[in-house]
CSV table of C-alpha atoms in Angstrom, one decimal:
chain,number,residue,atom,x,y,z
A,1,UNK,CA,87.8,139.7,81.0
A,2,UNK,CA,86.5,136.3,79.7
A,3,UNK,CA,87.2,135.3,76.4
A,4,UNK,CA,86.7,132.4,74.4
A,5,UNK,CA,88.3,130.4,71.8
A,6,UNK,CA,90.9,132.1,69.4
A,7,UNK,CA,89.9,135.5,71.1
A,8,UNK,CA,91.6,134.3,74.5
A,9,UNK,CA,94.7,133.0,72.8
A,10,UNK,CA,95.1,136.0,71.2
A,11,UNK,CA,94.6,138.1,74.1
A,12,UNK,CA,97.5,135.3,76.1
A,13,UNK,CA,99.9,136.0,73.3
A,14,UNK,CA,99.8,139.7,73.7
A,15,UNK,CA,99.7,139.2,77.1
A,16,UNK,CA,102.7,137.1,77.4
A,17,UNK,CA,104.2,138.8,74.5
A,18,UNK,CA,104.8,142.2,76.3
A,19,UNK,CA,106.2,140.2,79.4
A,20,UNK,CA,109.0,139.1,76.9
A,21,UNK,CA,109.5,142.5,75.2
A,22,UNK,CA,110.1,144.0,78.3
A,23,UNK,CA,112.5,141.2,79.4
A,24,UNK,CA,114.3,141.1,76.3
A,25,UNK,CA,114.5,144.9,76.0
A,26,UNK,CA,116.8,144.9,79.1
A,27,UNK,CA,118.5,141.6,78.3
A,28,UNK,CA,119.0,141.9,74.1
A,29,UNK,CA,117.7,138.5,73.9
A,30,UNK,CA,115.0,137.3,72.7
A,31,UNK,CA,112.9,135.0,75.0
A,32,UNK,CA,110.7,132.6,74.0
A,33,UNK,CA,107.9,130.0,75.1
A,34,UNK,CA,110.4,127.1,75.1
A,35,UNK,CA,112.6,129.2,77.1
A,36,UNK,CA,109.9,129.4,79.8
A,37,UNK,CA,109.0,126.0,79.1
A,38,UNK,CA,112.4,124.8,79.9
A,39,UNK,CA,112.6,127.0,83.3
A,40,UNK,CA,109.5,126.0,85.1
A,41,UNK,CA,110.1,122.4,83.8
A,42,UNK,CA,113.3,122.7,85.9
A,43,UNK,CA,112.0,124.6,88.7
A,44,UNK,CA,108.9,122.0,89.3
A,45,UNK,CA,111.5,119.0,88.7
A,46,UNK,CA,114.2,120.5,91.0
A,47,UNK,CA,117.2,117.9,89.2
A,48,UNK,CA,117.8,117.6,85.3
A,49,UNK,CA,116.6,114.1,85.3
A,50,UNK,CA,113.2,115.3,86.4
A,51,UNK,CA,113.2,118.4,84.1
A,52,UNK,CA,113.7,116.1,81.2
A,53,UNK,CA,110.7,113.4,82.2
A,54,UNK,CA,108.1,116.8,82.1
A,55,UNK,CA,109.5,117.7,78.9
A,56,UNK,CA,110.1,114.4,77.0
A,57,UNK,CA,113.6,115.2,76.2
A,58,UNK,CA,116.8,113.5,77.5
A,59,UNK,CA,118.9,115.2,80.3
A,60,UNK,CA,121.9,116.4,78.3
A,61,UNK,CA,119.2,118.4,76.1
A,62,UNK,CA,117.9,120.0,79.3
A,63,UNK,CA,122.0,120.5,80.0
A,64,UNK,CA,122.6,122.0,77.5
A,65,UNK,CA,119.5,124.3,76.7
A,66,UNK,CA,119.8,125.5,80.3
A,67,UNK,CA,123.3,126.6,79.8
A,68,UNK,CA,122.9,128.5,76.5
A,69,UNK,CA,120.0,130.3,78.0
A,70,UNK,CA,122.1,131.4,80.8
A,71,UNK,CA,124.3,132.3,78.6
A,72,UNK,CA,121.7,134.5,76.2
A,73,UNK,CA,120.5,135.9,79.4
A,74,UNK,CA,123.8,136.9,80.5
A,75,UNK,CA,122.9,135.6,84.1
A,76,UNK,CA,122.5,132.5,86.0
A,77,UNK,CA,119.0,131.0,86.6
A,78,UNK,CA,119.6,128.0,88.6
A,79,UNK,CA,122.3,127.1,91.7
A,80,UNK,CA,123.5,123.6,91.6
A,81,UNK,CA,123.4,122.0,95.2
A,82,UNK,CA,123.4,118.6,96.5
A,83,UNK,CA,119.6,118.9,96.8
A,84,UNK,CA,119.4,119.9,92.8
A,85,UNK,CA,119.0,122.7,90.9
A,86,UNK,CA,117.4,126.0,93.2
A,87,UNK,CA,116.4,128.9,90.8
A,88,UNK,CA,117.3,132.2,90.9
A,89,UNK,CA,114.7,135.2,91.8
A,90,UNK,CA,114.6,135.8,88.3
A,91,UNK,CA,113.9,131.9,87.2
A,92,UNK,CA,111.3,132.0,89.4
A,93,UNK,CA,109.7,135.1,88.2
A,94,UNK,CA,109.8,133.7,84.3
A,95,UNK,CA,108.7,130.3,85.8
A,96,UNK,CA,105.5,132.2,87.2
A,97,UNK,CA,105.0,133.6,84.2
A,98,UNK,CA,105.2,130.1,82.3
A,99,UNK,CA,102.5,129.0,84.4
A,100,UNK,CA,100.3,131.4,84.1
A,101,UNK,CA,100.8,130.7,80.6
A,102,UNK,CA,100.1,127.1,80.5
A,103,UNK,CA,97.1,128.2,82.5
A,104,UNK,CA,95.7,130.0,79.8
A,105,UNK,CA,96.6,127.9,76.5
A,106,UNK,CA,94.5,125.3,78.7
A,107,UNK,CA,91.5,127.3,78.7
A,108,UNK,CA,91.9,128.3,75.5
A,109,UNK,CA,91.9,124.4,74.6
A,110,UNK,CA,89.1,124.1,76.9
A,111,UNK,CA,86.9,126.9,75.3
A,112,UNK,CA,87.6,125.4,72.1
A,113,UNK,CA,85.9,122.0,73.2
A,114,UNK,CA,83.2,123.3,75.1
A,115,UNK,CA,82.6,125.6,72.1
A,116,UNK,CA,82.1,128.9,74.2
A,117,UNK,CA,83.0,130.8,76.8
A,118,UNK,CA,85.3,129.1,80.1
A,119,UNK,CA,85.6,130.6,83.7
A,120,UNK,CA,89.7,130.9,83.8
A,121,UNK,CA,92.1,132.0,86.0
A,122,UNK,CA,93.2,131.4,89.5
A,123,UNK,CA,91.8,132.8,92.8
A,124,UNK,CA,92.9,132.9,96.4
A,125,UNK,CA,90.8,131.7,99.1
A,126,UNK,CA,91.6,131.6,102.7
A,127,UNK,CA,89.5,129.6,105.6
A,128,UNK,CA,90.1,128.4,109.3
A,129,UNK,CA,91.1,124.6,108.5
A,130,UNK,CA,88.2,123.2,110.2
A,131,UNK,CA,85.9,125.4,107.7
A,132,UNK,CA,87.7,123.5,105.0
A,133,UNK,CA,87.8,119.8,106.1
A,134,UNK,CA,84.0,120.7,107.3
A,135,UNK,CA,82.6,122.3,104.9
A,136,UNK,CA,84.5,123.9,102.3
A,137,UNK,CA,86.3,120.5,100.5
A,138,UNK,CA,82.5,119.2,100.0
A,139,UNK,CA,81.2,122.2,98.7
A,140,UNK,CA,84.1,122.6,96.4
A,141,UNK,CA,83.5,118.5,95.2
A,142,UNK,CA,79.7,119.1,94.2
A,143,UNK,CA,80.7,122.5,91.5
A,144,UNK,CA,84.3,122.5,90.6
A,145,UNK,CA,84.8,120.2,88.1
A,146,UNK,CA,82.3,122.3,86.3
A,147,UNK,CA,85.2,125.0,86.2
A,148,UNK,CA,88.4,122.6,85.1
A,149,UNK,CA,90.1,125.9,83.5
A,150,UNK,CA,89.9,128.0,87.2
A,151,UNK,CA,92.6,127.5,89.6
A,152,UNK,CA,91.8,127.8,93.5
A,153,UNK,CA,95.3,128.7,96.0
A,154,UNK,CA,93.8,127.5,99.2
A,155,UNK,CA,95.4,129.1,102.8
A,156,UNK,CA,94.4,128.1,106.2
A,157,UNK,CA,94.2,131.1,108.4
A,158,UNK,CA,92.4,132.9,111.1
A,159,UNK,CA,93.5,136.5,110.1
A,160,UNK,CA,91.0,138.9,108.2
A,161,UNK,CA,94.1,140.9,107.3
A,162,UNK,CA,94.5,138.2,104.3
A,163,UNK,CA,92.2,139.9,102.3
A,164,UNK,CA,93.5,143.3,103.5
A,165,UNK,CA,96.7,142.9,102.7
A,166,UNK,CA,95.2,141.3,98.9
A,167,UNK,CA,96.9,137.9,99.9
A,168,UNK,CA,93.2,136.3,99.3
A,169,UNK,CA,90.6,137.1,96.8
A,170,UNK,CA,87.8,135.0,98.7
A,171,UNK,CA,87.7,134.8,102.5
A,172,UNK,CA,85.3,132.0,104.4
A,173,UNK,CA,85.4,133.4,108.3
A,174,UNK,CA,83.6,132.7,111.8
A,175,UNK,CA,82.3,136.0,112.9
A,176,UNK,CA,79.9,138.3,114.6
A,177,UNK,CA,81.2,141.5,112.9
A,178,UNK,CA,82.8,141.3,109.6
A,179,UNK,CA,85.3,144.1,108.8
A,180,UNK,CA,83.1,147.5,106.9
A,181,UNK,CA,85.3,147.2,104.0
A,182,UNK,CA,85.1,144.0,103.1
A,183,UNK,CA,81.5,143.0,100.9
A,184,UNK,CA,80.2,139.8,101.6
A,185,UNK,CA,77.2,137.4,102.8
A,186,UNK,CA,75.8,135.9,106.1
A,187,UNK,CA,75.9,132.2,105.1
A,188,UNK,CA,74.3,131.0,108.3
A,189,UNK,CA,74.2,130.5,112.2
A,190,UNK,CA,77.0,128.9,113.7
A,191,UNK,CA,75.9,127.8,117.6
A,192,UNK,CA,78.5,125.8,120.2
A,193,UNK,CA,77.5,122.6,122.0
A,194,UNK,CA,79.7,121.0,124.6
A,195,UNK,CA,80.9,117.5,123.1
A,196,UNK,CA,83.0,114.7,124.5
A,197,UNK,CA,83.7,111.2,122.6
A,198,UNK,CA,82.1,108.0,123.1
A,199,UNK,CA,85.0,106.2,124.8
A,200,UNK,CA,85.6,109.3,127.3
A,201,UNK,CA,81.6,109.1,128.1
A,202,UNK,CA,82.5,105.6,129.3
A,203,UNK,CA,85.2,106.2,131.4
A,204,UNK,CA,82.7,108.6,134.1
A,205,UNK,CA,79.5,111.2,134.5
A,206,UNK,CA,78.4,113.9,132.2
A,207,UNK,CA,77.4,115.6,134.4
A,208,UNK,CA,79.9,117.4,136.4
A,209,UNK,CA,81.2,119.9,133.5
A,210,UNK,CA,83.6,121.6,136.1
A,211,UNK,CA,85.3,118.2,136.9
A,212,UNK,CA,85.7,116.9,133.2
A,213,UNK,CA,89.3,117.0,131.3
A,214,UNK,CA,89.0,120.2,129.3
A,215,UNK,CA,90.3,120.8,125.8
A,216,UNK,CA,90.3,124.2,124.9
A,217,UNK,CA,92.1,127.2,122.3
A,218,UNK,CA,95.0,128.3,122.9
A,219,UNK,CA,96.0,132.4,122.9
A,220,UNK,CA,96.0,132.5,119.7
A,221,UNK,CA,92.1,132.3,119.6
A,222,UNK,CA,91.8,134.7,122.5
A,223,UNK,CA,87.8,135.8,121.5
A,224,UNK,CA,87.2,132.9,120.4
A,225,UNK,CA,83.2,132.6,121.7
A,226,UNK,CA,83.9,129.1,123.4
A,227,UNK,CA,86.5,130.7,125.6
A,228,UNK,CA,84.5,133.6,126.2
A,229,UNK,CA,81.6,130.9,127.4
A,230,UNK,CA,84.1,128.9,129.7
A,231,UNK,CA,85.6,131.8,131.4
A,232,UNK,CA,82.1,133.1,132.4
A,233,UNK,CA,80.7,129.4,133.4
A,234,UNK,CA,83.3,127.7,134.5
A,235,UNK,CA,85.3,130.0,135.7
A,236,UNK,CA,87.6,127.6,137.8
A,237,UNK,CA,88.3,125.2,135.0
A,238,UNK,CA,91.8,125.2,133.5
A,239,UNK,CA,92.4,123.3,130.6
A,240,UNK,CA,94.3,120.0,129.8
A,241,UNK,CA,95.1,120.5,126.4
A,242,UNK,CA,95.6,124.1,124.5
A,243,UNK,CA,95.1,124.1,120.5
A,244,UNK,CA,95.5,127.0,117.6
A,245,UNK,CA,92.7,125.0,115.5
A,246,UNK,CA,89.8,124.1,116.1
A,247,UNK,CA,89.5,121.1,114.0
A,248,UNK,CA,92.5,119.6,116.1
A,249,UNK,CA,90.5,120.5,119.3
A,250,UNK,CA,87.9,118.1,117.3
A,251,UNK,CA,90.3,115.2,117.0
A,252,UNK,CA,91.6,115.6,120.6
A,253,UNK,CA,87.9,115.3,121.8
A,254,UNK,CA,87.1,112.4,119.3
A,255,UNK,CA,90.3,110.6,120.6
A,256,UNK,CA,88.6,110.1,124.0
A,257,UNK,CA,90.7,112.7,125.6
A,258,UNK,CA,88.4,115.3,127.0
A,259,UNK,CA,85.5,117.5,126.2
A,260,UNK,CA,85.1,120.8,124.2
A,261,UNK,CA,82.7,123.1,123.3
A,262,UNK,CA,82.7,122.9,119.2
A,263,UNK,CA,80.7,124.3,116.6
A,264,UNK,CA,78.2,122.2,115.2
A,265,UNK,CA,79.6,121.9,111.5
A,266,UNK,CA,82.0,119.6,113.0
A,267,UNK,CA,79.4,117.8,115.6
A,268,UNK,CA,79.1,114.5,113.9
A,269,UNK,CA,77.8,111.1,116.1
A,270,UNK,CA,78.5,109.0,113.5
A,271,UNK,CA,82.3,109.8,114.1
A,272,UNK,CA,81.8,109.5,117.7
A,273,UNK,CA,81.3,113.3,118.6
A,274,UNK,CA,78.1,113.6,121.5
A,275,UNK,CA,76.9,116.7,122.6
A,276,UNK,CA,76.4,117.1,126.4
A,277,UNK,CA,73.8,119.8,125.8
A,278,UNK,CA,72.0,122.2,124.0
A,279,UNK,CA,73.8,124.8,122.6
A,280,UNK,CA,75.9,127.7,124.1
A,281,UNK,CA,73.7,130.6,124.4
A,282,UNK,CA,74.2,133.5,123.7
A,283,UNK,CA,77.8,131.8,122.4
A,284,UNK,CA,76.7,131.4,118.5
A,285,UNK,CA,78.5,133.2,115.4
A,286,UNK,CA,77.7,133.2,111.5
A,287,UNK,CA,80.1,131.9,108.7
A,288,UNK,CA,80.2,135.1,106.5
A,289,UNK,CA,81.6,134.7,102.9
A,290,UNK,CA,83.9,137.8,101.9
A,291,UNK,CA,85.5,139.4,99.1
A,292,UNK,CA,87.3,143.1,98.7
A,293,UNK,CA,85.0,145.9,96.5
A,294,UNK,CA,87.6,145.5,93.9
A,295,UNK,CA,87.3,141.6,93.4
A,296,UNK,CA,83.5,142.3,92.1
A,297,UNK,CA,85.3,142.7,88.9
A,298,UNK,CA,86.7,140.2,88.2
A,299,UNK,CA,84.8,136.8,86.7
A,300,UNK,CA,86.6,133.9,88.5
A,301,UNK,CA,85.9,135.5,91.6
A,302,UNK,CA,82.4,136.3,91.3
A,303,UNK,CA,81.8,132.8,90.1
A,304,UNK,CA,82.8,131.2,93.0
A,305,UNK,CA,81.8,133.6,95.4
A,306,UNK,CA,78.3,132.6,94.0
A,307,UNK,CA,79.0,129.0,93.6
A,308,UNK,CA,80.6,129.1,97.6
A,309,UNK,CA,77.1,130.4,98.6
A,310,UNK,CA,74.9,128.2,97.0
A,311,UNK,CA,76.7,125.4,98.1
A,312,UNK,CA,78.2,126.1,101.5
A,313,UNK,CA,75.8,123.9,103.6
A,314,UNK,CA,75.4,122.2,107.3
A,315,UNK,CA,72.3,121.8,108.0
């Protein structure tokens, strides 16, 4: 729910108010917002010295404040190692907790000075890393400091099963077929043209695909339409160089060390990237945007699902 000004610190206080009366109900002490101050100040510092910088307080304060909670507690938080303080599973669960509470005081603030209502909150968004260098980072530059109270977690993966398994809120993927229970929209044709960098093109002929240094994915794209393409026209062509990403395949090619067949987000001749061709027929996919059913609720994901297809461009 979105809520604004002195509504949406009230609804934070309640919020984070339960989290403490169940704590405390098992613990007999009474937790507070310094407390969880204090813990994710020392679990983003990792040392006392640190911990006392992010909270403008010298280190023996942080000393001693992290002792008498352990002792309140009745448990330890933190393990001291020669690397610095770790913390517990259970200082890291109240340290999440702090920060999602910091999150919302900020929007609160933020409401307050916009005087209305603020997107807020954080959402998961997964992509294939050359979807993000591509076109995902300048997508994200042109709306998001329109949102400075809505957090994005950004993964780098190939697997649907991300949403599936509700790791991501937001999927951006290269496909044909999207999965049926996934919601989500066709953002555009994706085609495949052979490319090969400037310095390579010097070294000999474009013409002879079959006899060209090949750089290719490796099994862990083993549909990916490119290798489907190679296997059925050049059948006899083994590759020099295997990649898991496709963006690396980019580099590879760009570093004057073979050819590839890349999608033509990442076709750029200004960077040295020339295609040999027209594009792969038959070969082309569709960046879909994606979301699960239940995300529909839920504003900070509906906003940038929207925002994501308005501005997700390549042509």
């Amino acid at each position: 729910m979105l809520i604004a000004g002195r509504h949406y610190r009230l609804a934070f206080t309640q919020s984070i108010l339960a989290f403490i009366q169940v704590f405390n109900a098992s613990t007999h002490y009474r937790l507070d917002y310094p407390d969880l101050s204090l813990i994710l100040a020392l679990v983003r510092g990792g040392s006392l010295a640190r911990a006392a910088r992010l909270l403008q307080v010298d280190v023996s304060t942080v000393f001693r404040s992290v002792r008498r909670l352990e002792a309140a507690l009745g448990q330890p938080l933190f393990e001291k190692s020669r690397s610095g303080y770790l913390p517990t599973s259970l200082a890291q669960a109240l340290a999440e907790q702090a920060e999602r509470a910091e999150q919302a005081l900020e929007a609160a603030r933020i409401g307050v000075e916009q005087g209305g209502e603020v997107v807020s909150g954080t959402v998961r968004l997964t992509c294939t890393d050359s979807v993000l260098q591509a076109l995902l980072l300048p997508a994200l530059a042109r709306f998001m400091p329109d949102y400075p109270a809505l957090t994005l977690e950004l993964s780098t993966s190939n697997d649907f099963a991300n949403l599936s398994r509700r790791d991501a809120d937001i999927a951006l993927r290269l496909t044909r077929t999207p999965p049926e229970h996934l919601v989500g929209r066709n953002l555009g044709r994706v085609t495949y043209r052979v490319c090969a960098g400037t310095t390579y093109l010097r070294a000999g002929s474009p013409d002879d695909l079959a006899s060209m240094t090949w750089i290719a994915p490796d099994d862990f794209l083993p549909d990916h339409p490119t290798v489907a393409w190679r296997r059925q026209s050049l059948p006899g062509v083994v590759p020099a160089y295997r990649c898991n990403s496709m963006l690396s395949i980019t580099e590879l090619v760009r570093a004057g060390l073979g050819v590839a067949a890349l999608p033509d987000f990442l076709i750029d001749e200004r960077q040295g990237l020339m295609p040999l061709g027209e594009p792969l027929e038959g070969y082309d996919t569709a960046l879909w945007l994606l979301t699960r059913p239940d995300c529909r609720a839920l504003r900070s994901v509906v906003t940038l699902f929207d925002e994501l297809g308005r501005n997700l461009r390549w042509r």
